[in-house]
Amino acid sequence: MAQVNSWITPGSGNWDNASSWSLGVLPSSSQSLIITNSVWKAVAINSSTPVNFPGSMTVNDLTVRGSTNTENTLLLNYFGTVLPLTVLNGLTLQDDGRILNLSSGLVVQSGTVVVTNSQMIQDGGLVRATNTEMHLSYAEYDLTNGVFEAGTVRVGWPFSSTFNQFGGTVVITNLVLGPGNPGDVPPGSCVSGYALYGGNLSLPGGLTLLDPNNTVNSYLQEGGTNQTTKVYIEPDIFGNSPYFTLNGGLLADNEVNLVGDDFAGVTLQQNGGTHIVSNSLNISGGAANGYTPLQSTYQLNGGALSASNINLNGNPGPAAFTQTNGITQAGQINANGYWFTAPTSTYVTLSGGTLACSNLFSSDGGYINQSGGVLIVSNLLSFGGYRVPEGPPPIYTQYTFTDGTLVASNINVGGQWFIGSASLPNRISNRGTCSLALMLVISNAVEQLGRFILATNATIDLAGNASRLSFADSSGQTWSGSAILTILNWNGNPQGGGAEQLKFGTDQSGLTPAQLAQMQFQLGSPPQRYSAKILNTGEVVPDRVLGASVAYAKQGNNLVLTWPSGWSLQTATNASGPYSDVSGATSPYTNNISLHAQRFFRLRQ
């Protein structure tokens, strides 16, 4: 067992003064060193100590603790790092005990470094604890310069603590913020974090933020460089949402996982700096009790973000990527929800800055919302599918474009595309194809899209009263042979050049006759369907009325039928006929269904 050698001088003094120690000899590797007596003091190891008394630079273990109205400080005073102060078996700082390292060396070879209600300050030099654990509890570590190397550092074990890096180089194999287990701390009593203001931080074991048992943990980066393998953020059991903020500097990692759960969603907020993710940025939400949505978000307000892939998983709960400014460069963005639940969805929201990617895919009732900024998709922008809440109707995947700029080589619309009104024309650049499988709605805007492909039955809605939508010459594109393209709310001029226009190319060759035969205008009230024709300017307008249809509504035992003017109502007892005119029938016509077991109706001109 090591001998105890205590500092007995009631004031400050030098480490290499033997009379200041209880054993009357200088510290050695066989001793437990204790600096705990009262009266404020600093015990200094000066530059002469490792030269003149090298044997005193190794001790078995070391304790520095304050006393009543006393702060005790071990001052490592510019003695360099060639012969560091070496602690063989553990270092304890307690209750206003401090270590102030000024360009000196401190090595803890084994045991545990416990800092409780105390502070370590390092301005230069070296601190190495690579084979030990460091626990900060109600404690603070401040590094302004120098090198800090450690195996495991637990910040907030189990009470609130911070590690502040203003410069220098830090390498921590395993950084743990907050308590490791919910039972290690009373609920809500731990607020801990790492703050990087400058210098270089390396985390080979990754950066993990968990907030179990209502604790609150945070990572703040204002500058410097943080290189880590992965970032993982989750509330954890009974947890809050951890705080992760990047305001400046460089954050470089292989992978980022923002994981919401049953207790909270999570947010990573970037206001500046550069974030480089060499592989995937993964965002998934949560849901309390499986029903109450808890959204997880990557919020980019400034700076630059680069990621190979950005994956939004709305299956567990809502997941969002939101950009108000800055620059994002991604290989591919995948936003996938789950088709059968209401609160699970994905959100890609752009209101400023530039978001650039090769492909952007959104499915299962997800939302793409653009109210500003520039969205650049160099290959394919595709959104489609739907999700079903507790019952119908389904919620289709939507892209709402109200302002900004869209540059997309190819666009597949399998959901709903809403193009908002604008005073400036041609906000959209689409040099390739635009495939439509559901609905495109344009409101008082002038836009030019690429070559049109009708993938299945679809609708173009010219909402407002001044919508002008143009496509490139599409005669060379293959359309689904059985599909119909319906044009709603057209308010143009049958001779062309009206307030609302729908164009394909610049002349009559913009569509083939077969393609024109697959287009119908729905106009009037009650609505009638018209065939389409193309003018020599490429504008498509209504041509002639197509076969009308009967609309019906049930009122008690009556079926009320309505149809457009110019048509006569016929009836039969079988679908195949024969049909005969209903004498004196005019729209609307009331049929008592209790008088006939089966009755079929059709129209004739």
Short mmCIF file of C-alpha atoms in Angstrom, two decimals, residues 276-542:
data_model
loop_
_atom_site.label_atom_id
_atom_site.label_comp_id
_atom_site.label_asym_id
_atom_site.label_seq_id
_atom_site.Cartn_x
_atom_site.Cartn_y
_atom_site.Cartn_z
CA ILE A 276 -19.10 16.95 -44.29
CA VAL A 277 -20.77 13.53 -44.05
CA SER A 278 -18.80 11.05 -46.13
CA ASN A 279 -21.61 8.47 -46.14
CA SER A 280 -25.23 8.95 -45.06
CA LEU A 281 -27.15 11.53 -43.08
CA ASN A 282 -30.09 9.57 -41.64
CA ILE A 283 -33.15 11.22 -40.07
CA SER A 284 -36.01 9.30 -38.48
CA GLY A 285 -38.82 10.57 -36.29
CA GLY A 286 -40.66 9.06 -33.37
CA ALA A 287 -44.18 8.73 -32.05
CA ALA A 288 -45.35 8.66 -28.45
CA ASN A 289 -47.47 5.56 -27.92
CA GLY A 290 -47.25 5.03 -31.66
CA TYR A 291 -49.71 7.87 -32.37
CA THR A 292 -48.47 11.31 -31.28
CA PRO A 293 -45.89 12.46 -33.86
CA LEU A 294 -42.45 13.48 -32.59
CA GLN A 295 -40.49 15.06 -35.43
CA SER A 296 -36.75 14.78 -36.01
CA THR A 297 -35.12 17.54 -38.06
CA TYR A 298 -31.86 18.58 -39.67
CA GLN A 299 -32.14 22.39 -39.70
CA LEU A 300 -29.71 24.23 -42.01
CA ASN A 301 -29.78 28.00 -41.48
CA GLY A 302 -26.33 28.78 -42.82
CA GLY A 303 -22.98 27.33 -43.75
CA ALA A 304 -22.37 24.32 -45.99
CA LEU A 305 -23.50 20.70 -45.76
CA SER A 306 -22.14 17.89 -47.90
CA ALA A 307 -23.41 14.30 -47.69
CA SER A 308 -23.29 11.28 -49.97
CA ASN A 309 -26.93 10.55 -49.14
CA ILE A 310 -29.64 12.18 -47.07
CA ASN A 311 -32.21 9.61 -45.92
CA LEU A 312 -35.49 10.61 -44.27
CA ASN A 313 -37.38 7.75 -42.67
CA GLY A 314 -40.95 8.70 -41.79
CA ASN A 315 -41.95 5.19 -40.78
CA PRO A 316 -41.47 5.57 -37.00
CA GLY A 317 -42.53 9.26 -37.04
CA PRO A 318 -42.14 12.50 -39.02
CA ALA A 319 -38.66 13.22 -40.38
CA ALA A 320 -37.64 16.58 -41.85
CA PHE A 321 -34.80 18.29 -43.67
CA THR A 322 -35.30 22.06 -43.48
CA GLN A 323 -33.09 24.67 -45.15
CA THR A 324 -33.48 28.44 -44.79
CA ASN A 325 -30.03 29.43 -46.06
CA GLY A 326 -26.61 28.03 -46.83
CA ILE A 327 -25.55 25.37 -49.32
CA THR A 328 -26.35 21.65 -49.35
CA GLN A 329 -24.68 19.21 -51.73
CA ALA A 330 -25.91 15.60 -51.66
CA GLY A 331 -25.59 12.62 -53.93
CA GLN A 332 -29.16 11.45 -53.36
CA ILE A 333 -32.06 12.46 -51.12
CA ASN A 334 -34.49 9.70 -50.15
CA ALA A 335 -37.65 10.67 -48.26
CA ASN A 336 -39.70 7.57 -47.48
CA GLY A 337 -42.64 7.27 -45.11
CA TYR A 338 -45.02 4.46 -44.37
CA TRP A 339 -48.16 4.19 -46.46
CA PHE A 340 -50.59 3.15 -43.74
CA THR A 341 -50.19 5.61 -40.86
CA ALA A 342 -51.30 9.22 -40.57
CA PRO A 343 -48.62 10.89 -38.40
CA THR A 344 -45.69 9.32 -40.22
CA SER A 345 -44.45 11.53 -43.01
CA THR A 346 -41.36 13.20 -44.42
CA TYR A 347 -40.70 16.87 -45.11
CA VAL A 348 -38.10 18.43 -47.40
CA THR A 349 -38.46 22.19 -46.94
CA LEU A 350 -36.44 24.85 -48.77
CA SER A 351 -36.98 28.57 -48.16
CA GLY A 352 -33.50 29.90 -48.92
CA GLY A 353 -29.99 28.98 -49.99
CA THR A 354 -29.08 26.25 -52.47
CA LEU A 355 -29.98 22.57 -52.22
CA ALA A 356 -28.25 20.47 -54.88
CA CYS A 357 -28.40 16.70 -55.42
CA SER A 358 -28.25 14.10 -58.18
CA ASN A 359 -31.62 12.55 -57.34
CA LEU A 360 -34.48 13.46 -55.03
CA PHE A 361 -37.08 10.79 -54.26
CA SER A 362 -40.15 11.35 -52.07
CA SER A 363 -42.83 8.72 -51.48
CA ASP A 364 -45.65 7.52 -49.21
CA GLY A 365 -47.40 10.85 -48.75
CA GLY A 366 -44.28 12.93 -48.13
CA TYR A 367 -44.02 16.68 -48.61
CA ILE A 368 -41.58 18.78 -50.61
CA ASN A 369 -42.15 22.47 -49.83
CA GLN A 370 -40.21 25.19 -51.63
CA SER A 371 -40.92 28.83 -50.88
CA GLY A 372 -37.51 30.20 -51.88
CA GLY A 373 -33.92 29.28 -52.59
CA VAL A 374 -32.58 27.17 -55.43
CA LEU A 375 -33.30 23.45 -55.78
CA ILE A 376 -30.97 21.73 -58.26
CA VAL A 377 -31.57 18.09 -59.20
CA SER A 378 -29.04 17.08 -61.82
CA ASN A 379 -30.72 13.79 -62.76
CA LEU A 380 -34.21 12.91 -61.46
CA LEU A 381 -36.76 14.60 -59.22
CA SER A 382 -39.42 12.00 -58.44
CA PHE A 383 -42.34 12.17 -56.01
CA GLY A 384 -45.28 9.81 -55.82
CA GLY A 385 -47.30 7.35 -53.81
CA TYR A 386 -49.59 8.02 -50.89
CA ARG A 387 -50.36 7.18 -47.29
CA VAL A 388 -53.72 6.29 -45.80
CA PRO A 389 -54.79 7.77 -42.45
CA GLU A 390 -57.38 5.93 -40.37
CA GLY A 391 -59.52 5.79 -43.49
CA PRO A 392 -59.80 7.32 -46.96
CA PRO A 393 -59.12 9.60 -48.72
CA PRO A 394 -55.43 8.90 -49.24
CA ILE A 395 -52.84 11.63 -48.71
CA TYR A 396 -50.70 11.86 -51.83
CA THR A 397 -47.05 12.86 -51.97
CA GLN A 398 -46.88 16.59 -52.68
CA TYR A 399 -44.42 19.09 -54.07
CA THR A 400 -45.56 22.64 -53.35
CA PHE A 401 -43.53 25.20 -55.28
CA THR A 402 -44.45 28.79 -54.42
CA ASP A 403 -41.20 30.68 -54.98
CA GLY A 404 -37.51 30.32 -55.68
CA THR A 405 -35.88 28.42 -58.54
CA LEU A 406 -36.11 24.78 -59.58
CA VAL A 407 -33.55 23.21 -61.91
CA ALA A 408 -34.29 19.54 -62.60
CA SER A 409 -33.16 17.53 -65.61
CA ASN A 410 -36.05 15.06 -65.35
CA ILE A 411 -39.23 15.19 -63.28
CA ASN A 412 -41.58 12.31 -62.42
CA VAL A 413 -44.87 13.46 -60.90
CA GLY A 414 -46.61 10.49 -59.31
CA GLY A 415 -48.30 12.64 -56.70
CA GLN A 416 -49.54 16.23 -56.61
CA TRP A 417 -47.46 19.15 -57.89
CA PHE A 418 -48.69 22.59 -56.91
CA ILE A 419 -47.03 25.49 -58.74
CA GLY A 420 -47.93 28.76 -57.04
CA SER A 421 -48.55 32.13 -58.64
CA ALA A 422 -45.65 34.46 -59.41
CA SER A 423 -44.93 37.79 -61.06
CA LEU A 424 -41.70 36.49 -62.59
CA PRO A 425 -41.90 33.86 -65.35
CA ASN A 426 -39.82 30.74 -65.95
CA ARG A 427 -38.72 29.91 -62.42
CA ILE A 428 -38.44 26.26 -63.45
CA SER A 429 -35.79 24.77 -65.73
CA ASN A 430 -36.58 21.23 -66.93
CA ARG A 431 -34.39 20.30 -69.90
CA GLY A 432 -35.28 16.61 -69.98
CA THR A 433 -38.69 15.02 -69.49
CA CYS A 434 -41.69 15.67 -67.27
CA SER A 435 -43.72 12.53 -66.59
CA LEU A 436 -47.19 12.93 -65.06
CA ALA A 437 -49.10 10.16 -63.28
CA LEU A 438 -51.51 12.07 -61.06
CA MET A 439 -51.95 15.86 -60.87
CA LEU A 440 -50.21 19.10 -61.76
CA VAL A 441 -51.84 22.33 -60.52
CA ILE A 442 -50.55 25.72 -61.72
CA SER A 443 -51.91 29.01 -60.40
CA ASN A 444 -51.36 32.29 -62.27
CA ALA A 445 -47.81 31.48 -63.26
CA VAL A 446 -45.86 31.22 -66.50
CA GLU A 447 -43.63 28.14 -66.62
CA GLN A 448 -41.79 26.12 -69.28
CA LEU A 449 -41.24 22.39 -68.69
CA GLY A 450 -39.53 19.64 -70.66
CA ARG A 451 -40.87 16.91 -72.93
CA PHE A 452 -44.19 15.65 -71.57
CA ILE A 453 -44.91 11.97 -70.86
CA LEU A 454 -48.36 10.74 -69.83
CA ALA A 455 -47.61 7.80 -67.52
CA THR A 456 -51.20 7.00 -66.52
CA ASN A 457 -54.52 8.81 -66.08
CA ALA A 458 -53.60 12.30 -64.93
CA THR A 459 -54.86 15.86 -64.56
CA ILE A 460 -53.49 19.31 -65.34
CA ASP A 461 -55.41 21.97 -63.41
CA LEU A 462 -55.05 25.53 -64.71
CA ALA A 463 -56.11 27.14 -61.46
CA GLY A 464 -56.55 30.89 -61.19
CA ASN A 465 -57.23 32.87 -64.37
CA ALA A 466 -53.81 33.55 -65.87
CA SER A 467 -51.96 30.23 -65.92
CA ARG A 468 -49.68 29.58 -68.87
CA LEU A 469 -47.93 26.22 -68.95
CA SER A 470 -45.65 25.15 -71.80
CA PHE A 471 -43.94 21.86 -72.53
CA ALA A 472 -41.23 21.14 -75.06
CA ASP A 473 -42.11 19.28 -78.27
CA SER A 474 -43.37 15.94 -76.93
CA SER A 475 -44.28 14.15 -80.14
CA GLY A 476 -41.34 11.78 -79.76
CA GLN A 477 -42.33 10.61 -76.27
CA THR A 478 -44.19 7.36 -75.61
CA TRP A 479 -47.42 7.78 -73.65
CA SER A 480 -49.38 5.10 -71.85
CA GLY A 481 -51.81 3.97 -74.54
CA SER A 482 -54.91 3.67 -72.35
CA ALA A 483 -54.33 6.79 -70.26
CA ILE A 484 -56.34 10.03 -70.44
CA LEU A 485 -54.96 13.48 -69.65
CA THR A 486 -57.73 15.73 -68.30
CA ILE A 487 -57.42 19.52 -68.41
CA LEU A 488 -59.40 21.38 -65.73
CA ASN A 489 -60.34 25.05 -65.30
CA TRP A 490 -59.11 26.17 -68.73
CA ASN A 491 -60.06 29.82 -69.23
CA GLY A 492 -58.34 30.59 -72.49
CA ASN A 493 -59.27 31.60 -76.04
CA PRO A 494 -60.41 28.82 -78.44
CA GLN A 495 -58.43 30.60 -81.18
CA GLY A 496 -55.34 30.74 -78.96
CA GLY A 497 -53.40 33.53 -77.29
CA GLY A 498 -55.77 33.89 -74.34
CA ALA A 499 -55.08 34.61 -70.69
CA GLU A 500 -54.58 30.90 -70.03
CA GLN A 501 -52.55 28.71 -72.34
CA LEU A 502 -51.35 25.12 -72.53
CA LYS A 503 -48.61 24.54 -75.11
CA PHE A 504 -46.60 21.61 -76.46
CA GLY A 505 -43.72 22.77 -78.62
CA THR A 506 -44.00 25.76 -80.92
CA ASP A 507 -46.14 24.44 -83.79
CA GLN A 508 -48.72 21.79 -84.68
CA SER A 509 -46.11 19.03 -84.60
CA GLY A 510 -45.65 19.35 -80.81
CA LEU A 511 -48.01 16.37 -80.27
CA THR A 512 -49.02 13.43 -82.45
CA PRO A 513 -52.68 12.84 -83.38
CA ALA A 514 -52.67 9.79 -81.11
CA GLN A 515 -51.45 11.88 -78.19
CA LEU A 516 -54.11 14.54 -78.85
CA ALA A 517 -56.76 11.81 -78.79
CA GLN A 518 -55.69 11.03 -75.20
CA MET A 519 -56.37 14.60 -74.03
CA GLN A 520 -59.71 15.95 -72.82
CA PHE A 521 -60.83 19.34 -71.52
CA GLN A 522 -63.45 19.34 -68.78
CA LEU A 523 -65.41 22.60 -68.91
CA GLY A 524 -68.69 24.14 -67.85
CA SER A 525 -71.27 23.43 -65.18
CA PRO A 526 -72.41 20.74 -65.19
CA PRO A 527 -69.06 19.76 -66.66
CA GLN A 528 -68.74 18.51 -70.22
CA ARG A 529 -65.75 16.89 -71.85
CA TYR A 530 -64.16 18.24 -75.01
CA SER A 531 -61.61 16.75 -77.32
CA ALA A 532 -58.35 18.62 -77.90
CA LYS A 533 -56.74 20.16 -80.97
CA ILE A 534 -53.36 21.79 -81.44
CA LEU A 535 -52.91 25.15 -83.15
CA ASN A 536 -50.02 26.21 -85.35
CA THR A 537 -48.42 27.88 -82.30
CA GLY A 538 -48.30 24.61 -80.33
CA GLU A 539 -51.17 25.73 -78.10
CA VAL A 540 -53.75 23.05 -77.28
CA VAL A 541 -57.39 24.17 -77.00
CA PRO A 542 -60.81 22.49 -76.64
#
